[in-house]
mmCIF file of C-alpha atoms in Angstrom:
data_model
loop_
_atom_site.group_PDB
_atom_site.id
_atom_site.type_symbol
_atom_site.label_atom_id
_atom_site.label_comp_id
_atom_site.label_asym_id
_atom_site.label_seq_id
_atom_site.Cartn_x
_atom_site.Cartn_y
_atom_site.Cartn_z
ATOM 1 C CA UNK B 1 -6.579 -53.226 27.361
ATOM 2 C CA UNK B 2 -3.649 -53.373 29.457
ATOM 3 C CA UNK B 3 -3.477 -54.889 32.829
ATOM 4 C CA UNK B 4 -1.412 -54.698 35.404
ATOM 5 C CA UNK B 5 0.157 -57.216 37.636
ATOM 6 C CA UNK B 6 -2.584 -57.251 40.111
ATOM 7 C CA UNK B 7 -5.180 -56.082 38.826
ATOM 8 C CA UNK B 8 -8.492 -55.809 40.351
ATOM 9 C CA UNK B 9 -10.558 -55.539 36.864
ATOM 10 C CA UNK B 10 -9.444 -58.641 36.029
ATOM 11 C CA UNK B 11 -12.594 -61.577 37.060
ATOM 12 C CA UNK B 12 -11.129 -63.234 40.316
ATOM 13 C CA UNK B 13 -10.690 -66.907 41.022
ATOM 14 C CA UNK B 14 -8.541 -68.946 43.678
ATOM 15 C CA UNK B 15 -6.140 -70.430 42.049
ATOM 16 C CA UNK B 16 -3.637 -73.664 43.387
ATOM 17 C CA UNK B 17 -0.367 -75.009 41.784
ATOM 18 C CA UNK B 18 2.002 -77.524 42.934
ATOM 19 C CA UNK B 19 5.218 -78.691 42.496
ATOM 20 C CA UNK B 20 7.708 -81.598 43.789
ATOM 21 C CA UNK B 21 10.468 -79.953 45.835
ATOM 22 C CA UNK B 22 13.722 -81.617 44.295
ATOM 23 C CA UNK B 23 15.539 -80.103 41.041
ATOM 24 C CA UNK B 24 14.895 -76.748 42.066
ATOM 25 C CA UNK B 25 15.592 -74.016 40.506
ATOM 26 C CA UNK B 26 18.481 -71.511 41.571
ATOM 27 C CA UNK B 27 18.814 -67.540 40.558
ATOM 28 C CA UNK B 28 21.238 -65.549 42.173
ATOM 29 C CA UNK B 29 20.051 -62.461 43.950
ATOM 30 C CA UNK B 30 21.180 -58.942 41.806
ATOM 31 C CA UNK B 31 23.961 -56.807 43.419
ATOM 32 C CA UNK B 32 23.205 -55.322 46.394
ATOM 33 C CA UNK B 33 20.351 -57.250 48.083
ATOM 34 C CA UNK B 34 20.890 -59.748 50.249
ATOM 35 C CA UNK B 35 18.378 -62.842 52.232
ATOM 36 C CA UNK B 36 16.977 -62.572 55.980
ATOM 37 C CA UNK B 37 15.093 -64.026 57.838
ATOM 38 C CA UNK B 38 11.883 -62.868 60.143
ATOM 39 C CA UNK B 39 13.293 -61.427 63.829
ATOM 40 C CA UNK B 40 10.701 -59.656 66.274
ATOM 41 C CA UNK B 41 9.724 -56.432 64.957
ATOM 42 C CA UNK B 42 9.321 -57.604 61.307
ATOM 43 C CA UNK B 43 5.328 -57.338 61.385
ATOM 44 C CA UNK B 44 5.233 -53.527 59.900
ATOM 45 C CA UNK B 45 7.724 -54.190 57.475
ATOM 46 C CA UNK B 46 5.854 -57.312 56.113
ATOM 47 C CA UNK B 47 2.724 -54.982 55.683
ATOM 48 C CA UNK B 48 4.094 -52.201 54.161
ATOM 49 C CA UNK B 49 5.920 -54.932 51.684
ATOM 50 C CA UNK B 50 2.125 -56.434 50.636
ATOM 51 C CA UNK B 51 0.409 -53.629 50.883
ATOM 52 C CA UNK B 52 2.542 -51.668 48.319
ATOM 53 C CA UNK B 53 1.985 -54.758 46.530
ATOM 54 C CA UNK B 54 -1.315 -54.373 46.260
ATOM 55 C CA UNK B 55 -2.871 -56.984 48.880
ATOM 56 C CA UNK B 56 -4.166 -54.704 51.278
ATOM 57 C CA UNK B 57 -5.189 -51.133 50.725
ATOM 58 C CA UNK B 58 -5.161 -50.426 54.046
ATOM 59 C CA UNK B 59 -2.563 -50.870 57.450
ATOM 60 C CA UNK B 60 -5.286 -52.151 58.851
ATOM 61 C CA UNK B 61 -6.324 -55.247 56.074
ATOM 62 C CA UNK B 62 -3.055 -55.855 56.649
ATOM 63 C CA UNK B 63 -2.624 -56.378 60.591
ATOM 64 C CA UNK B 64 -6.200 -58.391 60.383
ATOM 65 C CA UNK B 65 -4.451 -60.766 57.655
ATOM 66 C CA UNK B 66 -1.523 -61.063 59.671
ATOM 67 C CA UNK B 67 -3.049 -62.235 62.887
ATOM 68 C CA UNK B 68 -5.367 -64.572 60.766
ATOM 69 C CA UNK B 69 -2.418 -66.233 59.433
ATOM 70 C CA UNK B 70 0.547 -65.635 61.358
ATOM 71 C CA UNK B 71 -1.068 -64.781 65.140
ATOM 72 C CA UNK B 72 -0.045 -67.076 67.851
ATOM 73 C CA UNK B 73 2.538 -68.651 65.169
ATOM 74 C CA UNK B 74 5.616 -66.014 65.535
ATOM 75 C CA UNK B 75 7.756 -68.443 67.169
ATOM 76 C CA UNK B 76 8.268 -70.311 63.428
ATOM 77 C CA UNK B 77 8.805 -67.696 61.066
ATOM 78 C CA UNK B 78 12.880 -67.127 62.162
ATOM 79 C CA UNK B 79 12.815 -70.298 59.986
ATOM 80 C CA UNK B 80 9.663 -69.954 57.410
ATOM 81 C CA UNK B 81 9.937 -66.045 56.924
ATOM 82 C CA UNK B 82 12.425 -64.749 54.373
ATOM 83 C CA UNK B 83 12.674 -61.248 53.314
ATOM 84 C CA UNK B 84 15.108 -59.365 50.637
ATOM 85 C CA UNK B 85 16.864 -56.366 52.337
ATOM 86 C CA UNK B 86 18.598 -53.655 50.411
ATOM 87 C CA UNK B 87 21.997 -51.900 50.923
ATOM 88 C CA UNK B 88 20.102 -49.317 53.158
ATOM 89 C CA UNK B 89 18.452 -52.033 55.289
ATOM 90 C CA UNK B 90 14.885 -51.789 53.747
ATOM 91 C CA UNK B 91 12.783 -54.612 53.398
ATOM 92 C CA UNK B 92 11.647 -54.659 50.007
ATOM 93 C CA UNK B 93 10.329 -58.200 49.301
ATOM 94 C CA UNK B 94 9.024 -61.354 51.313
ATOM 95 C CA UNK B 95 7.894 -65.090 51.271
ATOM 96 C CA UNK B 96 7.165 -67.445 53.630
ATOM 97 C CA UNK B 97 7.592 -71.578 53.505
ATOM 98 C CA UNK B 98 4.346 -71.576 55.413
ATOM 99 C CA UNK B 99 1.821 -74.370 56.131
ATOM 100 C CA UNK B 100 -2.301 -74.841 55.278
ATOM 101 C CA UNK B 101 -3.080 -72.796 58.112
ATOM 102 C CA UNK B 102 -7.036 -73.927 57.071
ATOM 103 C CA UNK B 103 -6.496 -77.551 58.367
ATOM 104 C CA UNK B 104 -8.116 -79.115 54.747
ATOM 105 C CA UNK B 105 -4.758 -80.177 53.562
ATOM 106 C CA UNK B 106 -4.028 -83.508 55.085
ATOM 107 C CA UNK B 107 -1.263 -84.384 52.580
ATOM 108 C CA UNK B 108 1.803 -83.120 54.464
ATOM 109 C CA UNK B 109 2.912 -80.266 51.585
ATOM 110 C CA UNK B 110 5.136 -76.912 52.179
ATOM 111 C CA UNK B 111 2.277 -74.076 51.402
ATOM 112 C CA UNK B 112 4.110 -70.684 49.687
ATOM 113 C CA UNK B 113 2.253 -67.860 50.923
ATOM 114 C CA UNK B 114 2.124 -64.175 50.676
ATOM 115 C CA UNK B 115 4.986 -63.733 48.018
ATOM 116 C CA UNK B 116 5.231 -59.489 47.128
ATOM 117 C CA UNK B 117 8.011 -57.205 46.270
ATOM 118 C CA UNK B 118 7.511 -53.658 47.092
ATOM 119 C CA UNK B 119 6.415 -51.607 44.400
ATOM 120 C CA UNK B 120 9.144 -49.737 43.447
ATOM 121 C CA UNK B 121 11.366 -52.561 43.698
ATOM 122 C CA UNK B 122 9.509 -54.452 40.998
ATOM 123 C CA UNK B 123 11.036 -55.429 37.718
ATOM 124 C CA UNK B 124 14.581 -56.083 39.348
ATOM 125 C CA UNK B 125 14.584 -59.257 39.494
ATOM 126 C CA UNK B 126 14.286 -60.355 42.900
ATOM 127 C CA UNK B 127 10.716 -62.496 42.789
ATOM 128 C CA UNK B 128 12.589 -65.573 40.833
ATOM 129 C CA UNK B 129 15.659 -65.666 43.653
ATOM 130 C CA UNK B 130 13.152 -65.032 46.710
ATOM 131 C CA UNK B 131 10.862 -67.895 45.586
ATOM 132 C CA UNK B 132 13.696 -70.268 44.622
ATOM 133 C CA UNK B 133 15.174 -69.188 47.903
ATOM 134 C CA UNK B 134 12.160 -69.817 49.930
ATOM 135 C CA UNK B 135 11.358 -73.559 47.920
ATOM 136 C CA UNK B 136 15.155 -74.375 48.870
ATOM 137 C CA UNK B 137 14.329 -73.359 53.015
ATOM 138 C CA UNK B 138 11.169 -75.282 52.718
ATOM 139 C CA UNK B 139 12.966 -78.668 51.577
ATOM 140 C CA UNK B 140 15.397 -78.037 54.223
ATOM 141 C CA UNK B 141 12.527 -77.894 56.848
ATOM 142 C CA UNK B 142 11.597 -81.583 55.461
ATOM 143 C CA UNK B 143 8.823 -81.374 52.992
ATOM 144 C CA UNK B 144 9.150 -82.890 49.359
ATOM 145 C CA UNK B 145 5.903 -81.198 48.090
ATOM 146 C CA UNK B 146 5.208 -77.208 47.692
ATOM 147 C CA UNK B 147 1.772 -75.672 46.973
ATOM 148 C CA UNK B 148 1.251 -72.507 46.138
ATOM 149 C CA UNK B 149 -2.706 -70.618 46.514
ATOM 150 C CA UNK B 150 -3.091 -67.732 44.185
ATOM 151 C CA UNK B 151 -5.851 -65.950 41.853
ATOM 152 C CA UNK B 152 -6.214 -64.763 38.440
ATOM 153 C CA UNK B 153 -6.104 -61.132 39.478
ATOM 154 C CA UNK B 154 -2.359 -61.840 40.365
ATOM 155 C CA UNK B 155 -1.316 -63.132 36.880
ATOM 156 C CA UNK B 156 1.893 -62.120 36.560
ATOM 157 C CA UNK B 157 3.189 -64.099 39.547
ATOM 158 C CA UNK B 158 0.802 -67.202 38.867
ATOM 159 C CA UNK B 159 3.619 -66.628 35.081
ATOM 160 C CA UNK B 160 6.465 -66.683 37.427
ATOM 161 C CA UNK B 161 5.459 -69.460 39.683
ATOM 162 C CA UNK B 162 4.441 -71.240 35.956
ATOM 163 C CA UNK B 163 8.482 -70.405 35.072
ATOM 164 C CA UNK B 164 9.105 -72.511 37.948
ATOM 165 C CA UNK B 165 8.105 -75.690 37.262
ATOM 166 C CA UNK B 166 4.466 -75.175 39.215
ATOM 167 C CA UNK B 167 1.158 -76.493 37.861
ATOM 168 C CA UNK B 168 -1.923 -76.282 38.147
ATOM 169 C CA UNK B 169 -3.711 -78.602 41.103
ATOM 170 C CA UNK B 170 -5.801 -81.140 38.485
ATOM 171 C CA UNK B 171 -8.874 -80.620 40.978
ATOM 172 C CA UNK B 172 -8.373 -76.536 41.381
ATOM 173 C CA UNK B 173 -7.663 -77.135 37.324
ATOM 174 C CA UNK B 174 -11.540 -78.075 36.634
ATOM 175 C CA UNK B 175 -13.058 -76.363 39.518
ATOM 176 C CA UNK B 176 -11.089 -72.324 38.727
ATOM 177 C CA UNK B 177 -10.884 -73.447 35.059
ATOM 178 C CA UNK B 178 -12.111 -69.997 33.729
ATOM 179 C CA UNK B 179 -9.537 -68.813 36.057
ATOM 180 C CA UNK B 180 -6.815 -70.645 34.668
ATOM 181 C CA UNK B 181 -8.095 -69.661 30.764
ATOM 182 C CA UNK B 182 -7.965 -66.381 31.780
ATOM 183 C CA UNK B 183 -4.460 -66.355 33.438
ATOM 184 C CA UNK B 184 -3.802 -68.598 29.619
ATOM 185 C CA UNK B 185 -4.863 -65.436 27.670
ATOM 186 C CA UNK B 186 -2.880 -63.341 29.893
ATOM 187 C CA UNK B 187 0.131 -65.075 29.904
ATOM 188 C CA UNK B 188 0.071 -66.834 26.982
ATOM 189 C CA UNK B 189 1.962 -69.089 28.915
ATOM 190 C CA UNK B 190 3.068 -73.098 27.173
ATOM 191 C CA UNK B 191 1.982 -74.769 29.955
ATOM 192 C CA UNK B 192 -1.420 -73.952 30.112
ATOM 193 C CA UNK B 193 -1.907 -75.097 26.461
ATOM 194 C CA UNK B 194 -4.535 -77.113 27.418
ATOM 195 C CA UNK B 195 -7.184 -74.040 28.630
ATOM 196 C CA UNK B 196 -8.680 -72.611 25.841
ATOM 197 C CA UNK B 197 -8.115 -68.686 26.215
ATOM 198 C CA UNK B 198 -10.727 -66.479 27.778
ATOM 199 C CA UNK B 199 -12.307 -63.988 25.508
ATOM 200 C CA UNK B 200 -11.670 -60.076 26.095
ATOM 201 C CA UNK B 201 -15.121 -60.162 27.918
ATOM 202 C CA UNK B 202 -14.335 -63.467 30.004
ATOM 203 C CA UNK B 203 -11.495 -61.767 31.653
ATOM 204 C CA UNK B 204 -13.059 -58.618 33.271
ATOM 205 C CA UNK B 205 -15.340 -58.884 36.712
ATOM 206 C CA UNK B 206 -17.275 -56.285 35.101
ATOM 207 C CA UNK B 207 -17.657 -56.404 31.224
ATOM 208 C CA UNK B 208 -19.307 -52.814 30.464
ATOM 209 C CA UNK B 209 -15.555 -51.488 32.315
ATOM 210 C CA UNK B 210 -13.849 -51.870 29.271
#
């Protein structure tokens, strides 16, 4: 069975890595897309980004998870919200160098959220530069430690975030551990050599779908 890279079928757990914020990586942007930052008006743009991405399905899922995170908050993302913008002006990827907006995390880290590339902008290399991009904004607003909250369904980025130097929180590492075997079996990626892989069943929310 082939999945793709987010992918409902696939059995869902939350997922956390982490990373120190120093030696970070750097990967130029291709030809003909270029950084900016959030300005008033943005809001659409960032839904239509995630929910061609697959996060939302609807305009709607997308406005409610945009006032649950970002609502009141505005005034910071000119400095926390990065998008990638094409020759023609389109806004065609985004990340933010965010904060625990839950209140739990009382240990002062940079929290990655909501990283997506449009659809049909996938596969041209522009995750790798917009989350190296957003790490390097995040030092530069003063933090020295990034986390990143995922799930299994979204494999293919927890691979990327993997590529760059993120691991696996050792608490989120026992508690989604069938998570983390599954994204293992997906990925086949080194650094989770210490999950044992998730059988074919294991990996589906609903076994009898295959």
């Amino acid at each position: 069975m082939e999945f793709d890279n987010y992918d409902s079928r696939i059995k869902y757990y939350e997922l956390l890595l982490e990373r120190e914020l120093d030696n970070l990586p750097a990967f130029p942007l291709p030809e003909g897309y270029r950084f900016v930052f959030f300005q008033p008006g943005d809001r659409d743009a960032w839904i239509e980004i995630e929910k061609s991405a697959k996060e939302f399905t609807t305009y709607e899922q997308g406005l409610e998870a945009w006032n649950k995170y970002y609502g009141g908050r505005e005034d910071l993302l000119p400095q926390r919200m990065v998008f990638v913008e094409n020759t023609a002006g389109e806004k065609v990827a985004t990340a933010t160098a965010y904060i625990d907006i839950t209140g739990r995390d009382q240990s002062g880290s940079g929290w990655l959220h909501w990283v997506a590339v449009r659809r049909d902008f996938q596969g041209r290399g522009l995750s790798k530069p917009l989350i190296a991009y957003v790490l390097n904004v995040m030092r530069g607003l003063g933090y020295s430690h990034g986390k990143i909250p995922t799930q299994s369904t979204s494999w293919v980025a927890c691979r990327v975030y993997l590529d760059l130097g993120f691991r696996p929180i050792p608490k989120n590492a026992v508690n989604s551990r069938d998570g983390w075997r599954i994204v293992r079996t997906l990925t086949g990626h080194p650094a989770l050599a210490e999950f044992d892989p998730a059988s074919p069943e294991e990996l589906l929310a609903d076994p009898s779908a295959q």
